[in-house]
Amino acid sequence: MSNLSEGATPGFLVWRLSMKWRVAVDRAVAPLGLTHAQYSLLGSLYGMQRSGLRPSQRRLADHTGLEALYVSKLARALESAGLLERTRDPADPRAVQLALTERGLETTRKAIDVVQGLLRQLLAPLGGPDSPRAQEFTRELTALLDAPLDPFGTADGPAPPK
């Protein structure tokens, strides 16, 4: 156990792990002209597209956990870079659908390979991505992500500001 974790709260450790991951992904995908946030958007879009979906910016925002306004900004930049296309949804003229271009598909596949290598490194102390410990870690992370959070208080937390 590192000195960092001695006496640290779970919240601090989650924050540190997320920052370590973000920085590592940023550095790893930079040679492809991407940031971590752009990779998250492209990788999610890639997965959704492979499932036959052409998601709206809102649906992609909900999927990634990014703010809708930020997804819109990222999508415009990625469209300018020729990696994705934005089109109006014929069923809802207010919605914008996203799809990877051929160049976007190629770049995203390369980025996924790079990030998968990072993931193998991250999970090596748990026995690798397919190990029982890594699978349990994934279940624990999912449970935490599924738990509702109310920033303005709960029965166990602070009361909302007045």
PDB file of C-alpha atoms in Angstrom, residues 86 109 120 136:
ATOM      1  CA  ARG A  86     -23.129  15.968 -37.092  1.00  0.00           C
ATOM      2  CA  ARG A 109      -9.563   2.071 -33.476  1.00  0.00           C
ATOM      3  CA  ARG A 120      -3.848  -3.833 -18.987  1.00  0.00           C
ATOM      4  CA  GLU A 136     -14.867  -7.892  -8.858  1.00  0.00           C
TER       5      GLU A 136
END
